[in-house]
Short mmCIF file of C-alpha atoms in Angstrom, two decimals:
data_model
loop_
_atom_site.label_atom_id
_atom_site.label_comp_id
_atom_site.label_asym_id
_atom_site.label_seq_id
_atom_site.Cartn_x
_atom_site.Cartn_y
_atom_site.Cartn_z
CA UNK U 1 -0.11 0.14 -0.12
CA UNK U 2 1.38 3.32 -1.00
CA UNK U 3 1.77 6.33 1.26
CA UNK U 4 -1.20 7.98 -0.35
CA UNK U 5 -3.56 4.85 0.16
CA UNK U 6 -5.27 4.88 3.70
CA UNK U 7 -7.85 2.06 5.08
CA UNK U 8 -10.49 3.28 7.71
CA UNK U 9 -13.89 2.46 9.18
CA UNK U 10 -15.81 5.18 7.69
CA UNK U 11 -15.01 7.97 4.77
CA UNK U 12 -17.05 11.12 5.27
CA UNK U 13 -17.15 13.44 2.45
CA UNK U 14 -17.70 16.77 3.81
CA UNK U 15 -16.15 18.36 6.84
CA UNK U 16 -19.06 20.91 7.69
CA UNK U 17 -20.74 21.00 11.12
CA UNK U 18 -22.58 17.76 10.14
CA UNK U 19 -19.60 15.82 8.99
CA UNK U 20 -17.69 16.78 12.11
CA UNK U 21 -20.43 15.67 14.42
CA UNK U 22 -20.85 12.22 12.58
CA UNK U 23 -17.00 11.65 13.69
CA UNK U 24 -18.33 11.81 17.36
CA UNK U 25 -21.05 9.57 16.97
CA UNK U 26 -18.97 7.23 14.99
CA UNK U 27 -16.20 7.61 17.68
CA UNK U 28 -18.41 6.35 20.41
CA UNK U 29 -19.09 3.42 18.69
CA UNK U 30 -15.38 2.50 17.99
CA UNK U 31 -15.41 3.65 14.44
CA UNK U 32 -12.54 5.61 12.76
CA UNK U 33 -13.21 8.45 10.03
CA UNK U 34 -11.06 10.12 7.51
CA UNK U 35 -12.85 13.05 6.03
CA UNK U 36 -12.39 14.88 2.51
CA UNK U 37 -13.26 18.33 1.91
CA UNK U 38 -12.49 20.75 -0.88
CA UNK U 39 -12.01 23.73 1.29
CA UNK U 40 -8.94 24.23 3.32
CA UNK U 41 -10.00 23.82 6.64
CA UNK U 42 -12.73 22.18 8.36
CA UNK U 43 -16.32 23.74 9.03
CA UNK U 44 -17.82 23.93 5.71
CA UNK U 45 -20.10 26.76 4.70
CA UNK U 46 -20.47 28.04 8.55
CA UNK U 47 -16.29 28.74 8.72
CA UNK U 48 -15.59 29.54 5.05
CA UNK U 49 -18.68 31.90 4.11
CA UNK U 50 -20.16 32.77 7.56
CA UNK U 51 -17.61 32.73 10.21
CA UNK U 52 -18.67 35.72 12.17
CA UNK U 53 -22.57 35.25 11.41
CA UNK U 54 -24.65 34.32 14.57
CA UNK U 55 -26.77 31.38 14.49
CA UNK U 56 -29.69 31.18 16.92
CA UNK U 57 -31.00 27.30 16.69
CA UNK U 58 -27.94 25.02 18.06
CA UNK U 59 -29.34 23.72 21.08
CA UNK U 60 -27.94 25.02 24.43
CA UNK U 61 -26.59 27.96 22.64
CA UNK U 62 -28.64 30.91 22.53
CA UNK U 63 -26.16 32.34 19.79
CA UNK U 64 -23.06 31.09 18.49
CA UNK U 65 -21.15 31.86 15.57
CA UNK U 66 -20.27 29.91 12.66
CA UNK U 67 -16.55 29.74 13.45
CA UNK U 68 -17.43 29.08 17.20
CA UNK U 69 -19.39 26.29 16.32
CA UNK U 70 -16.59 24.80 14.06
CA UNK U 71 -14.29 25.27 16.96
CA UNK U 72 -16.54 23.55 19.56
CA UNK U 73 -17.06 20.64 17.20
CA UNK U 74 -13.36 20.18 16.54
CA UNK U 75 -12.72 20.22 20.39
CA UNK U 76 -15.48 17.50 20.98
CA UNK U 77 -14.10 15.08 18.25
CA UNK U 78 -10.34 15.44 19.53
CA UNK U 79 -10.77 12.12 21.51
CA UNK U 80 -11.22 10.29 18.14
CA UNK U 81 -8.26 11.54 16.17
CA UNK U 82 -10.04 12.04 12.87
CA UNK U 83 -7.86 12.09 9.69
CA UNK U 84 -8.71 15.28 7.42
CA UNK U 85 -7.66 15.37 3.58
CA UNK U 86 -8.37 19.07 3.01
CA UNK U 87 -8.30 20.87 -0.34
CA UNK U 88 -9.30 17.58 -2.07
CA UNK U 89 -12.50 16.66 -4.05
CA UNK U 90 -13.96 13.24 -3.94
CA UNK U 91 -13.47 12.47 -7.55
CA UNK U 92 -13.99 8.57 -7.99
CA UNK U 93 -15.95 5.74 -6.22
CA UNK U 94 -15.78 2.12 -6.76
CA UNK U 95 -16.77 -1.10 -5.12
CA UNK U 96 -14.09 -3.39 -4.47
CA UNK U 97 -13.97 -7.42 -4.64
CA UNK U 98 -13.80 -7.52 -1.04
CA UNK U 99 -16.95 -5.44 -0.55
CA UNK U 100 -15.42 -2.64 0.76
CA UNK U 101 -15.48 1.07 -1.10
CA UNK U 102 -12.65 2.87 -2.60
CA UNK U 103 -12.87 6.56 -3.03
CA UNK U 104 -10.08 8.55 -4.82
CA UNK U 105 -9.49 12.03 -4.70
CA UNK U 106 -8.49 14.73 -7.24
CA UNK U 107 -5.14 14.84 -5.68
CA UNK U 108 -4.73 11.26 -5.89
CA UNK U 109 -5.37 10.22 -2.27
CA UNK U 110 -7.02 7.00 -1.95
CA UNK U 111 -9.33 5.71 0.89
CA UNK U 112 -10.75 2.38 1.57
CA UNK U 113 -13.73 1.77 3.94
CA UNK U 114 -16.86 -0.49 4.43
CA UNK U 115 -19.01 2.47 4.65
CA UNK U 116 -19.10 6.03 2.84
CA UNK U 117 -21.16 9.15 4.49
CA UNK U 118 -21.76 11.84 2.34
CA UNK U 119 -22.18 14.85 4.26
CA UNK U 120 -21.52 17.42 1.66
CA UNK U 121 -24.10 20.12 2.17
CA UNK U 122 -25.21 21.19 -1.38
CA UNK U 123 -22.67 19.64 -2.69
CA UNK U 124 -18.91 20.82 -3.24
CA UNK U 125 -17.49 24.37 -3.09
CA UNK U 126 -16.03 25.66 -6.23
CA UNK U 127 -14.64 28.95 -7.06
CA UNK U 128 -16.53 31.72 -8.75
CA UNK U 129 -14.30 32.62 -11.92
CA UNK U 130 -14.43 36.06 -13.20
CA UNK U 131 -15.53 36.97 -16.44
CA UNK U 132 -12.12 37.56 -18.26
CA UNK U 133 -11.45 36.50 -21.75
CA UNK U 134 -8.68 33.87 -22.23
CA UNK U 135 -8.74 32.97 -18.29
CA UNK U 136 -8.69 29.44 -18.87
CA UNK U 137 -5.32 29.63 -21.02
CA UNK U 138 -3.57 30.66 -17.61
CA UNK U 139 -5.30 28.55 -14.93
CA UNK U 140 -3.03 26.09 -13.23
CA UNK U 141 0.08 27.82 -14.46
CA UNK U 142 -0.43 31.41 -13.73
CA UNK U 143 -3.86 31.61 -12.25
CA UNK U 144 -4.96 29.89 -9.45
CA UNK U 145 -8.34 29.94 -6.96
CA UNK U 146 -6.73 28.92 -4.09
CA UNK U 147 -3.23 28.40 -2.22
CA UNK U 148 -2.02 24.64 -1.71
CA UNK U 149 1.62 25.46 -1.08
CA UNK U 150 2.77 28.69 -0.10
CA UNK U 151 6.32 27.93 -1.42
CA UNK U 152 4.80 27.57 -4.72
CA UNK U 153 4.55 31.67 -4.97
CA UNK U 154 7.89 32.42 -3.44
CA UNK U 155 9.90 35.01 -5.34
CA UNK U 156 6.92 35.42 -7.80
CA UNK U 157 5.12 38.86 -8.66
CA UNK U 158 1.70 38.03 -7.22
CA UNK U 159 -1.48 39.89 -7.92
CA UNK U 160 -4.23 39.08 -5.80
CA UNK U 161 -7.79 39.57 -6.79
CA UNK U 162 -10.58 39.95 -4.09
CA UNK U 163 -11.87 41.75 -1.19
CA UNK U 164 -12.84 38.88 1.52
CA UNK U 165 -11.03 37.27 4.25
CA UNK U 166 -9.19 34.82 1.54
CA UNK U 167 -7.74 37.47 -0.38
CA UNK U 168 -6.47 39.53 2.70
CA UNK U 169 -5.18 36.80 4.82
CA UNK U 170 -3.18 35.57 1.53
CA UNK U 171 -1.59 38.99 1.04
CA UNK U 172 -0.53 39.13 4.56
CA UNK U 173 0.91 35.27 4.75
CA UNK U 174 2.35 35.32 0.98
CA UNK U 175 3.91 38.91 0.99
CA UNK U 176 7.14 38.10 3.00
CA UNK U 177 7.68 35.28 0.39
CA UNK U 178 7.11 37.16 -2.72
CA UNK U 179 9.17 39.53 -5.21
CA UNK U 180 6.31 41.72 -5.36
CA UNK U 181 2.73 41.73 -4.14
CA UNK U 182 -0.35 43.73 -5.25
CA UNK U 183 -4.04 43.61 -4.37
CA UNK U 184 -7.02 44.44 -6.87
CA UNK U 185 -10.38 45.06 -5.43
CA UNK U 186 -13.18 46.85 -7.35
CA UNK U 187 -13.64 49.22 -4.25
CA UNK U 188 -11.97 50.57 -1.15
CA UNK U 189 -13.90 48.71 1.33
CA UNK U 190 -13.46 44.96 2.05
CA UNK U 191 -15.49 41.67 3.73
CA UNK U 192 -12.68 40.92 5.89
CA UNK U 193 -11.55 41.16 9.53
CA UNK U 194 -10.68 44.88 10.14
CA UNK U 195 -7.55 43.71 11.73
CA UNK U 196 -6.42 42.01 8.32
CA UNK U 197 -7.60 45.30 6.84
CA UNK U 198 -5.36 47.29 8.94
CA UNK U 199 -2.32 45.33 8.39
CA UNK U 200 -2.71 45.15 4.56
CA UNK U 201 -3.22 48.94 4.33
CA UNK U 202 0.06 49.12 6.62
CA UNK U 203 2.10 47.38 4.09
CA UNK U 204 0.73 49.41 1.35
CA UNK U 205 1.69 52.93 3.27
CA UNK U 206 5.03 51.04 4.12
CA UNK U 207 5.44 50.45 0.12
CA UNK U 208 5.70 46.71 0.52
CA UNK U 209 2.79 46.11 -1.49
CA UNK U 210 0.51 47.86 -3.84
CA UNK U 211 -3.33 47.90 -3.72
CA UNK U 212 -5.32 48.93 -7.07
CA UNK U 213 -9.38 50.25 -6.67
CA UNK U 214 -10.22 48.66 -10.20
CA UNK U 215 -11.70 45.63 -11.93
CA UNK U 216 -9.34 43.26 -13.83
CA UNK U 217 -10.22 43.54 -17.40
CA UNK U 218 -7.61 41.46 -19.44
CA UNK U 219 -4.42 39.11 -19.20
CA UNK U 220 -1.51 39.31 -21.03
CA UNK U 221 1.38 36.58 -21.58
CA UNK U 222 1.79 33.45 -23.56
CA UNK U 223 2.18 29.70 -23.09
CA UNK U 224 -0.13 29.84 -19.96
CA UNK U 225 2.32 32.40 -18.50
CA UNK U 226 1.34 35.86 -17.22
CA UNK U 227 3.06 38.75 -17.68
CA UNK U 228 0.83 41.61 -16.72
CA UNK U 229 -2.77 42.33 -15.92
CA UNK U 230 -4.98 45.04 -17.39
CA UNK U 231 -6.78 46.79 -14.72
CA UNK U 232 -9.44 49.46 -15.09
CA UNK U 233 -10.66 51.95 -12.15
CA UNK U 234 -14.44 53.03 -12.47
CA UNK U 235 -14.50 55.99 -14.87
CA UNK U 236 -10.88 56.20 -15.36
CA UNK U 237 -8.48 55.14 -18.03
CA UNK U 238 -7.28 51.46 -17.76
CA UNK U 239 -3.66 50.48 -17.11
CA UNK U 240 -1.10 47.41 -17.00
CA UNK U 241 0.21 45.86 -13.50
CA UNK U 242 3.07 43.48 -14.14
CA UNK U 243 2.73 40.28 -12.53
CA UNK U 244 3.37 36.57 -13.18
CA UNK U 245 1.00 35.08 -10.90
CA UNK U 246 -2.76 35.92 -10.25
CA UNK U 247 -4.59 34.49 -7.18
CA UNK U 248 -8.52 35.13 -7.82
CA UNK U 249 -10.62 35.20 -4.64
CA UNK U 250 -14.37 35.85 -5.79
CA UNK U 251 -15.88 33.67 -3.35
CA UNK U 252 -17.33 30.17 -3.66
CA UNK U 253 -20.52 28.65 -5.18
CA UNK U 254 -21.91 25.27 -4.75
CA UNK U 255 -21.99 22.42 -7.47
CA UNK U 256 -22.90 18.85 -6.90
CA UNK U 257 -19.40 18.01 -8.63
CA UNK U 258 -18.32 14.14 -9.11
CA UNK U 259 -20.98 13.00 -6.30
CA UNK U 260 -23.48 13.15 -9.17
CA UNK U 261 -21.54 10.25 -10.84
CA UNK U 262 -21.41 7.66 -7.59
CA UNK U 263 -24.39 5.96 -9.12
CA UNK U 264 -26.64 7.10 -6.36
CA UNK U 265 -30.29 7.96 -7.21
CA UNK U 266 -31.14 11.49 -7.17
CA UNK U 267 -34.29 13.57 -6.56
CA UNK U 268 -33.57 17.60 -8.09
CA UNK U 269 -29.79 17.18 -6.77
CA UNK U 270 -30.55 16.09 -3.44
CA UNK U 271 -29.87 12.18 -2.29
CA UNK U 272 -33.01 10.16 -1.08
CA UNK U 273 -32.42 8.35 2.25
CA UNK U 274 -34.54 6.32 4.67
CA UNK U 275 -35.27 7.79 7.81
CA UNK U 276 -34.00 4.54 9.63
CA UNK U 277 -30.63 4.85 8.86
CA UNK U 278 -30.24 7.60 6.50
CA UNK U 279 -29.05 4.99 3.89
CA UNK U 280 -29.18 5.88 0.23
CA UNK U 281 -30.49 3.54 -2.67
CA UNK U 282 -26.60 1.85 -2.35
CA UNK U 283 -26.09 -0.35 0.69
CA UNK U 284 -23.07 1.15 2.89
CA UNK U 285 -23.56 4.41 1.47
CA UNK U 286 -25.32 7.05 3.63
CA UNK U 287 -26.17 10.75 3.36
CA UNK U 288 -26.80 13.07 6.10
CA UNK U 289 -27.25 17.09 6.05
CA UNK U 290 -28.50 19.30 3.52
CA UNK U 291 -27.74 17.12 0.63
CA UNK U 292 -30.26 14.46 1.25
CA UNK U 293 -33.96 14.36 1.22
CA UNK U 294 -36.95 12.41 2.61
CA UNK U 295 -40.42 13.36 3.67
CA UNK U 296 -40.52 16.21 6.15
CA UNK U 297 -36.85 17.23 5.94
CA UNK U 298 -35.80 20.23 7.35
CA UNK U 299 -32.58 21.80 6.02
CA UNK U 300 -31.16 22.49 9.79
CA UNK U 301 -28.19 21.86 11.25
CA UNK U 302 -29.73 20.14 14.22
CA UNK U 303 -31.43 17.87 11.94
CA UNK U 304 -28.22 16.82 10.31
CA UNK U 305 -26.66 16.09 13.71
CA UNK U 306 -29.92 13.59 14.46
CA UNK U 307 -29.38 12.08 11.20
CA UNK U 308 -25.52 11.33 11.89
CA UNK U 309 -26.57 9.70 15.03
CA UNK U 310 -28.96 7.28 13.54
CA UNK U 311 -26.56 6.84 10.66
CA UNK U 312 -23.85 5.52 13.06
CA UNK U 313 -25.86 2.93 14.57
CA UNK U 314 -26.10 1.24 11.10
CA UNK U 315 -22.73 2.11 10.24
CA UNK U 316 -21.61 -0.20 13.24
CA UNK U 317 -23.65 -3.20 12.02
CA UNK U 318 -21.43 -2.77 8.55
CA UNK U 319 -18.27 -2.43 10.21
CA UNK U 320 -18.46 -4.69 13.05
CA UNK U 321 -21.24 -7.55 11.62
CA UNK U 322 -20.29 -9.91 14.24
CA UNK U 323 -20.39 -7.60 17.26
CA UNK U 324 -23.77 -6.69 19.19
CA UNK U 325 -24.68 -3.11 19.34
CA UNK U 326 -25.66 -2.07 22.89
CA UNK U 327 -26.95 1.43 23.15
CA UNK U 328 -25.29 3.40 25.97
CA UNK U 329 -25.66 7.03 27.22
CA UNK U 330 -22.69 9.35 27.99
CA UNK U 331 -24.04 10.52 31.23
CA UNK U 332 -24.12 6.85 32.90
CA UNK U 333 -21.54 4.79 30.55
CA UNK U 334 -17.87 4.46 31.90
CA UNK U 335 -16.65 2.95 29.11
CA UNK U 336 -17.96 5.94 26.78
CA UNK U 337 -16.48 8.63 29.16
CA UNK U 338 -13.26 6.67 29.11
CA UNK U 339 -13.21 7.28 25.29
CA UNK U 340 -14.33 10.94 25.93
CA UNK U 341 -11.27 11.19 28.50
CA UNK U 342 -13.78 12.83 30.94
CA UNK U 343 -12.66 12.41 34.54
CA UNK U 344 -14.85 11.01 37.54
CA UNK U 345 -17.37 8.07 37.42
CA UNK U 346 -20.52 7.37 36.04
CA UNK U 347 -23.63 7.31 38.58
#
């Protein structure tokens, strides 16, 4: 088995809140999980798009932000040591002769398990692409929508486009590595943390990077290699900004992606499941959270938590076909409390 191949009990596609809580429910029943997510950190939509957005319908929390919820879930599943494969998309799924599933990501990671759980929300997050002529000619060589390895941009002349947290964060993180750094955004205000904006403007004031209030109009270069970008301020004349790399952070959109090719039944881009096990039309493949559908379905995080608990019960029967499943409460089970590292004895 090569280093990019991993065997586990359960593969979870999607590391949003529902996928994270599934790790907890599976862990209580002695099942290990590997998670695959296209984003660069756990938390899904909550952490990526709405980290500071208040959520009011999580039980026992009158109000909690998307990032706080993610942080709490990560702390809750820490005893079970899940493995994350981030910035990767689940690309291919096939059934092996031994009855297990083999999932391959777009980065060549191979995961093998008897159980698959699809917790992908509305699908995979994919980058929004700007409407710029010949953009595709430069993708993958000079134009990028994510940073997978910072060293890739060492010594480069980088232009970052966007006004959100991703754009500002990467300006700050990459600036010390680059030959030159510039940011282009269509307006002078941002959808980013004030501290990040302040630090970025400090770099501009100290002439360590440039900032252009403008829109990108054209890309110039040859053989996929950029040499400059044409930008145009509103109501003013366009001009060229020299660069060899463009990082475009225009936000994310949702697409079903390769999951649509997994051989499952779909109903309007949603996956029908039963409400006893939350299993799909294919045995051993489950779906929880916003991507599934059933009579009475409510697209709520708390509903996804409930679905994950019932899914874990059936997953146990697949992973451990010769073991008897004994239902226990965390409040009274010493064995569960030991798994969680909780001090004290059960009553």
